[in-house]
Coordinates of C-alpha atoms and ligand atoms in Angstrom, one line a residue:
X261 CA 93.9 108.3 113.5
X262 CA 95.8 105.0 112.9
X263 CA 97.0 104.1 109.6
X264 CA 98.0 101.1 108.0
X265 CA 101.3 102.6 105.7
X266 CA 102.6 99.1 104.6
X267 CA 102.5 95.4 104.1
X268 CA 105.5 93.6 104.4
X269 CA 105.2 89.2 103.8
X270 CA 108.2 86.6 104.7
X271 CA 109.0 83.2 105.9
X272 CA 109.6 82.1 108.9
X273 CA 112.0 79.2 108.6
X274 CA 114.0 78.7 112.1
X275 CA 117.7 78.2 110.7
X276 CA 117.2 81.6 109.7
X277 CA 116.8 82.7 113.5
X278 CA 119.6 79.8 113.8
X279 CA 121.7 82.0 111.7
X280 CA 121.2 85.7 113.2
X281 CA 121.5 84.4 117.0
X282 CA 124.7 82.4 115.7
X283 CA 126.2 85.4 113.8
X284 CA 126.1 83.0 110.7
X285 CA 124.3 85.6 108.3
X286 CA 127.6 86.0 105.8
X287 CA 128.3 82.8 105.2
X288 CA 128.4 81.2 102.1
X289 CA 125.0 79.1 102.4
X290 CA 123.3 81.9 104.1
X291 CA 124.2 85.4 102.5
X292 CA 121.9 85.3 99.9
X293 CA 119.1 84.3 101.8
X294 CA 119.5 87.3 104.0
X295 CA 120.9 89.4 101.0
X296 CA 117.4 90.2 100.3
X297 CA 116.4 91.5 103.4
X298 CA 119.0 94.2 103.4
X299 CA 116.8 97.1 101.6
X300 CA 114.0 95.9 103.8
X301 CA 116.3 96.9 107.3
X302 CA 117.4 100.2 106.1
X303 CA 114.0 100.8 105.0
X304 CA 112.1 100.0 108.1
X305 CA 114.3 102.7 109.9
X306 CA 113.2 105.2 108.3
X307 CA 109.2 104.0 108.0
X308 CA 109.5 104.1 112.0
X309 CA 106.5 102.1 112.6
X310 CA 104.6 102.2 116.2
X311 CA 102.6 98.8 115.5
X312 CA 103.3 95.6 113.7
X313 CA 100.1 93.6 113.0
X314 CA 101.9 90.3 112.9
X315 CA 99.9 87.1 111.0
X316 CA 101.8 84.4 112.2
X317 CA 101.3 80.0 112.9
X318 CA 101.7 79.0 116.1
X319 CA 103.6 75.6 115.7
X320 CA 102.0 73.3 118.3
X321 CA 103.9 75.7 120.9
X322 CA 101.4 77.9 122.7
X323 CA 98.4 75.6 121.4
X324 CA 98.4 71.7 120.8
X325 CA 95.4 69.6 120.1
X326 CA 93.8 70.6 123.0
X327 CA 93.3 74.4 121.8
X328 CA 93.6 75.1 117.6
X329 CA 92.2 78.6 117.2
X330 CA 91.1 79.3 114.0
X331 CA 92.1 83.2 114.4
X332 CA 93.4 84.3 117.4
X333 CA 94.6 88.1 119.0
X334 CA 97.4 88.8 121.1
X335 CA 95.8 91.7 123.6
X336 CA 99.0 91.3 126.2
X337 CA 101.1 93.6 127.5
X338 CA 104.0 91.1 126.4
X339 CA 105.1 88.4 124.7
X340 CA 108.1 86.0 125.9
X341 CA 109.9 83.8 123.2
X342 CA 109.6 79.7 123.3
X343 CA 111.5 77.2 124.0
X344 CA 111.0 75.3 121.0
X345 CA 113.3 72.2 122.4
X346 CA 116.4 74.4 122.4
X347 CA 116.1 77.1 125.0
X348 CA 113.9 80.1 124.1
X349 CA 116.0 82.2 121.2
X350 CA 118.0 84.8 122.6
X351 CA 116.0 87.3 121.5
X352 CA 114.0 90.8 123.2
X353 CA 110.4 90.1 124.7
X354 CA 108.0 91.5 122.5
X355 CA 106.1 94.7 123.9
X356 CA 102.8 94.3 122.4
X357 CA 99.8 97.2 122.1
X358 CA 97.1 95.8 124.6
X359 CA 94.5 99.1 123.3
X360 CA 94.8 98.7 119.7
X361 CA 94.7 95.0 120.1
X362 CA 91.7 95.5 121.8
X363 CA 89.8 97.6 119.5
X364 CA 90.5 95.2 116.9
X365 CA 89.2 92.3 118.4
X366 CA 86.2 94.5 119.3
X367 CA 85.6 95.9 115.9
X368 CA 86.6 92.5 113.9
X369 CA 84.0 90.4 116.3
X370 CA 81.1 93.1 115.8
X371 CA 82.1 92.8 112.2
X372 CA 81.2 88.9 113.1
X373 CA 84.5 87.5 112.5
X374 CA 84.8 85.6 115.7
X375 CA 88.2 85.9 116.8
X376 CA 89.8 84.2 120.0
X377 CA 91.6 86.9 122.7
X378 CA 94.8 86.0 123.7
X379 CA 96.2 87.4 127.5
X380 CA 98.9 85.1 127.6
X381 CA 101.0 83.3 125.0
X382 CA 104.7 82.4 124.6
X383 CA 105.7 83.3 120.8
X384 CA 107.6 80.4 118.3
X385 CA 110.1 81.3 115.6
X386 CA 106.6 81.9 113.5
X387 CA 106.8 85.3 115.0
X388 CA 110.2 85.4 115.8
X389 CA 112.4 85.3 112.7
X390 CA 110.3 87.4 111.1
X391 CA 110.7 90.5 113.6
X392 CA 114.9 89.3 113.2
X393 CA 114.8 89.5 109.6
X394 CA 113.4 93.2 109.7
X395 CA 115.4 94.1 112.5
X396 CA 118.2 92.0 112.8
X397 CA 119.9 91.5 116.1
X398 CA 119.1 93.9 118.9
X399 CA 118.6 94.9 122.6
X400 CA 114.9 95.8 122.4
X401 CA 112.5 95.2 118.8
X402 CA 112.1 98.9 118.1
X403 CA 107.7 98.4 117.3
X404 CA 104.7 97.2 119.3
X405 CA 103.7 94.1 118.3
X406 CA 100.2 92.4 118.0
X407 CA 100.1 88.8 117.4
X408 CA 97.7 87.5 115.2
X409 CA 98.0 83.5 115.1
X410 CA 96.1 81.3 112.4
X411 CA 95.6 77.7 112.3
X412 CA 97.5 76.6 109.2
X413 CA 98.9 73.4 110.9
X414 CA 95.5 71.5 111.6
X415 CA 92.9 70.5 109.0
X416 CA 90.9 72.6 108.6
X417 CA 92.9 76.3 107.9
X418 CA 91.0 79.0 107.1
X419 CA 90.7 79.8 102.9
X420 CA 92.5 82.6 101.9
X421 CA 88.8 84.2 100.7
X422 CA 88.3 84.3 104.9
X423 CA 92.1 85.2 105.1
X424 CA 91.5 88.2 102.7
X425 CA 88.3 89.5 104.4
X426 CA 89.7 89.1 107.7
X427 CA 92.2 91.6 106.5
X428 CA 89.6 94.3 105.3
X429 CA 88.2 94.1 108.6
X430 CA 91.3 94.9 110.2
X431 CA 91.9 97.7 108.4
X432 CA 88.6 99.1 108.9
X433 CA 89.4 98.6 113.0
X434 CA 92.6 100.2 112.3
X435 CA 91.0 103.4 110.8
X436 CA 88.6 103.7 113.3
X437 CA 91.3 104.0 116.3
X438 CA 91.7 107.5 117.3
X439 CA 95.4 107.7 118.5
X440 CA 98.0 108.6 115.8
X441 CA 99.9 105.3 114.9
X442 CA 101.9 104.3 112.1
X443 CA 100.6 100.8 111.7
X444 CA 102.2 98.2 109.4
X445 CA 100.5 94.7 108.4
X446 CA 103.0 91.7 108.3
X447 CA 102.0 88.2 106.7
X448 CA 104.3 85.6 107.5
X449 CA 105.1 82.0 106.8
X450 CA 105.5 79.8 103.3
X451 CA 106.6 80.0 100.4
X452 CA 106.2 76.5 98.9
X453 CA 107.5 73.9 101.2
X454 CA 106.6 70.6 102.8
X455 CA 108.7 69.0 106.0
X456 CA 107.0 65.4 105.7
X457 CA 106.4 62.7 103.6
X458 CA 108.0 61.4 100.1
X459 CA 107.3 65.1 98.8
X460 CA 109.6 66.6 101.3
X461 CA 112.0 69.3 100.0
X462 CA 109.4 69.8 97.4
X463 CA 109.7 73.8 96.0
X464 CA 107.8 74.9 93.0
X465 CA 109.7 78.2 91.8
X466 CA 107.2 79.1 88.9
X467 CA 104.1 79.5 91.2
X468 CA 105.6 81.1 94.2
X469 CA 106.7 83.6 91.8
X470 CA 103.3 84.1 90.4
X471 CA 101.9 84.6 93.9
X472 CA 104.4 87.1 94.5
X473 CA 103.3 88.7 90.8
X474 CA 99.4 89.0 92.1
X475 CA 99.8 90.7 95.1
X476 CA 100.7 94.0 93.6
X477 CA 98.0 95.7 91.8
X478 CA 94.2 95.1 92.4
X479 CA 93.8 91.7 91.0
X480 CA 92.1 90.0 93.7
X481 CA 92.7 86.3 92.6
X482 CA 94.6 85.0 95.0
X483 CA 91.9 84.8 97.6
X484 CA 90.3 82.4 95.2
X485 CA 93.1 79.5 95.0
X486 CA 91.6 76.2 97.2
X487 CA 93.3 74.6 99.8
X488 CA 94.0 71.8 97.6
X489 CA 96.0 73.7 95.1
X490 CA 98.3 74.7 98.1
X491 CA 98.7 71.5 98.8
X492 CA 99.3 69.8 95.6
X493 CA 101.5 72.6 94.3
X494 CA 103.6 74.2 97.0
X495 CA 103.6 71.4 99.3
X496 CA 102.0 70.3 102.7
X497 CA 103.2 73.3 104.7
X498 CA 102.8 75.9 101.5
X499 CA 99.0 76.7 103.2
X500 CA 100.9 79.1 105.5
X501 CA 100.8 81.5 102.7
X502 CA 96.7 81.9 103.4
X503 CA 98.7 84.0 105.9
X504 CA 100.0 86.8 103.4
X505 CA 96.3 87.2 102.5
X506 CA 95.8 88.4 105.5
X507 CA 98.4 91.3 104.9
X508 CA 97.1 91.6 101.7
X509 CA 93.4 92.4 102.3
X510 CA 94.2 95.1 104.7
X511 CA 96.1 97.0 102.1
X512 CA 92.9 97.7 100.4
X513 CA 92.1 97.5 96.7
X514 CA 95.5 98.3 95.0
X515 CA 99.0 97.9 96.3
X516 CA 102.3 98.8 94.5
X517 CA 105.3 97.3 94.9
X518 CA 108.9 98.5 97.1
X519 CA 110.9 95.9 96.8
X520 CA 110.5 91.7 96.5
X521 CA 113.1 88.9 97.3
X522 CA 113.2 85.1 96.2
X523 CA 115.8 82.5 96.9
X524 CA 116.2 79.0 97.6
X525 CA 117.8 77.2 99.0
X526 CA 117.2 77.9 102.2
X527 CA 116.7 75.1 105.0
X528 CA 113.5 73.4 103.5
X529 CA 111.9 76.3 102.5
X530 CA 111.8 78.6 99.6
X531 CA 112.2 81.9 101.1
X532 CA 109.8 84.7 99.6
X533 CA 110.0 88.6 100.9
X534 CA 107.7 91.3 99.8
X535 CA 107.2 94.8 100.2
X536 CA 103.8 96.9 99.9
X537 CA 102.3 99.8 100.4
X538 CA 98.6 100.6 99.9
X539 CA 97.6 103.0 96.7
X540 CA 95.1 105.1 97.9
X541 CA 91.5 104.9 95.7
X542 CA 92.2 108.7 94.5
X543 CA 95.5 107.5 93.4
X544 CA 95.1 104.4 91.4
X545 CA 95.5 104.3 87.9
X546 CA 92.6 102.7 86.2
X547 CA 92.9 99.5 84.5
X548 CA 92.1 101.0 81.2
X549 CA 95.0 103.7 81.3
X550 CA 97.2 101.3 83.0
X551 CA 97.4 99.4 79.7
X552 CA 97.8 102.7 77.5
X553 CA 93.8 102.8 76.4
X554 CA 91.8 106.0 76.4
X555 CA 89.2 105.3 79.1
Ligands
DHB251 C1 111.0 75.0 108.2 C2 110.0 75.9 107.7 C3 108.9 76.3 108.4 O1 107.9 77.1 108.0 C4 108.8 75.8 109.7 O2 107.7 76.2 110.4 C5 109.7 74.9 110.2 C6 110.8 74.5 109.5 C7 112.2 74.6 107.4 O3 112.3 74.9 106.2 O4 113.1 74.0 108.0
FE252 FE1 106.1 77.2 109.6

């Protein structure tokens, strides 16, 4: 059987890609930024995943206003990086799992999410960076990858209660494939940030930290905050973090912590890291205990 053994959330800021293609990682501006990711590398070695499940925004790349998806599944046998006005990064195509892909989009659409199937698509530095932070810089990525792109750049983006229950539905395809795969969940994009406008550079610190807070345990309040709330508090591009809810629901009910990264400055972008695993249901401590009472 397939099983989901982590959640792992970041941004996706190009200059980061800027800075691994460019060998520009230890510099003064950057090392801290990347710092954080350290633990994560060595730690992704040994978890030896088969499959990445990777929520990602496309940026008006493989879609423009003529296509906007609001969930859509990479079921390719590959993936080839963009040209984003640059030439394509440098970096390895991305092999992706046509028969898990599959399944999922089977099982989530019976489960009436309606998602759009995906048998071509170039990939932006949405997907991109993310795969170079985890892995840094090398001659193959060493996982399948399945792209799952969400519309977070045209009104209207999904809410983060869809985001979440999207999530439980993937799991629940993932469970239900019969080949043995070690399966992580990535959610990508954010934290607080916004490109445009008299607001831009805006970063708000306090509540991308509380975000980061309530994804561990089995509060379930994040899938609650409106799309307005993004937008007044972490900025016009801040919605991408609908995208770690993604991740988040298809951990299941309670999730501890492995490690969790914060820094800014970084480009425009306050860049957020976390790592999770799922607690299974016959291992969670109950609230009541949790806080010392006698339940
Ligand atoms: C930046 C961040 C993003 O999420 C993005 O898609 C593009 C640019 C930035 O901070 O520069
Ligand atoms: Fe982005």
């Amino acid at each position: 059987m397939a099983r989901i053994t982590a959640g792992v959330a970041c941004s996706h800021i190009p200059a980061l890609g800027v800075a691994v293609d460019f060998d520009k990682t230890e510099e003064a501006y950057w090392k801290p930024a990347f710092a954080g990711f350290d633990w994560t590398r060595a730690w992704e070695k040994e978890e030896k995943p088969d499959v990445i499940i990777l929520v990602f925004n496309d940026h008006a790349t493989a879609f423009d206003m003529k296509f906007i998806p609001t969930f859509a599944i990479g079921c390719a046998e590959s993936f080839t990086p963009a040209d984003e006005g640059w030439g394509p990064r440098q970096v390895p195509v991305v092999q992706g799992h046509p028969d898990l892909a599959w399944h999922i989009a089977q099982s989530c659409i019976l489960d009436e999410f309606d998602m759009t199937i995906i048998n071509e698509m170039e990939v932006d530095h949405g997907l991109t960076v993310p795969l170079s932070m985890m892995f840094g810089k090398v001659d193959a990525w060493p996982v399948r990858v399945i792209p799952l792109a969400v519309n977070v750049v045209t009104y209207p983006p999904p809410s983060g209660n869809r985001c979440w229950a999207l999530g439980e539905a993937i799991a629940k395809a993932v469970a239900s494939f019969p080949e043995d795969l070690n399966v992580q969940v990535w959610g990508t994009g954010g934290m607080s940030h916004q490109l445009q406008g008299p607001r831009a550079g805006l970063i708000n610190k306090e509540w991308d930290n509380r975000f980061l807070d309530q994804l561990v345990g089995s509060t379930d309040a994040l899938r609650h905050i409106p799309h307005i709330e993004y937008l007044r508090e972490t900025g016009s591009e801040g919605i991408e973090m609908v995208m770690w809810l993604i991740m988040r629901g298809a951990m299941g009910k309670t999730t501890e912590m492995l490690h969790r990264h914060y820094h800014v400055p970084a480009s425009n972008t306050a860049v957020g890291h976390i790592v999770l695993r799922p607690v299974a249901e016959s291992d969670a401590v109950p609230a009541n205990d949790a806080q010392g009472v006698a339940a």
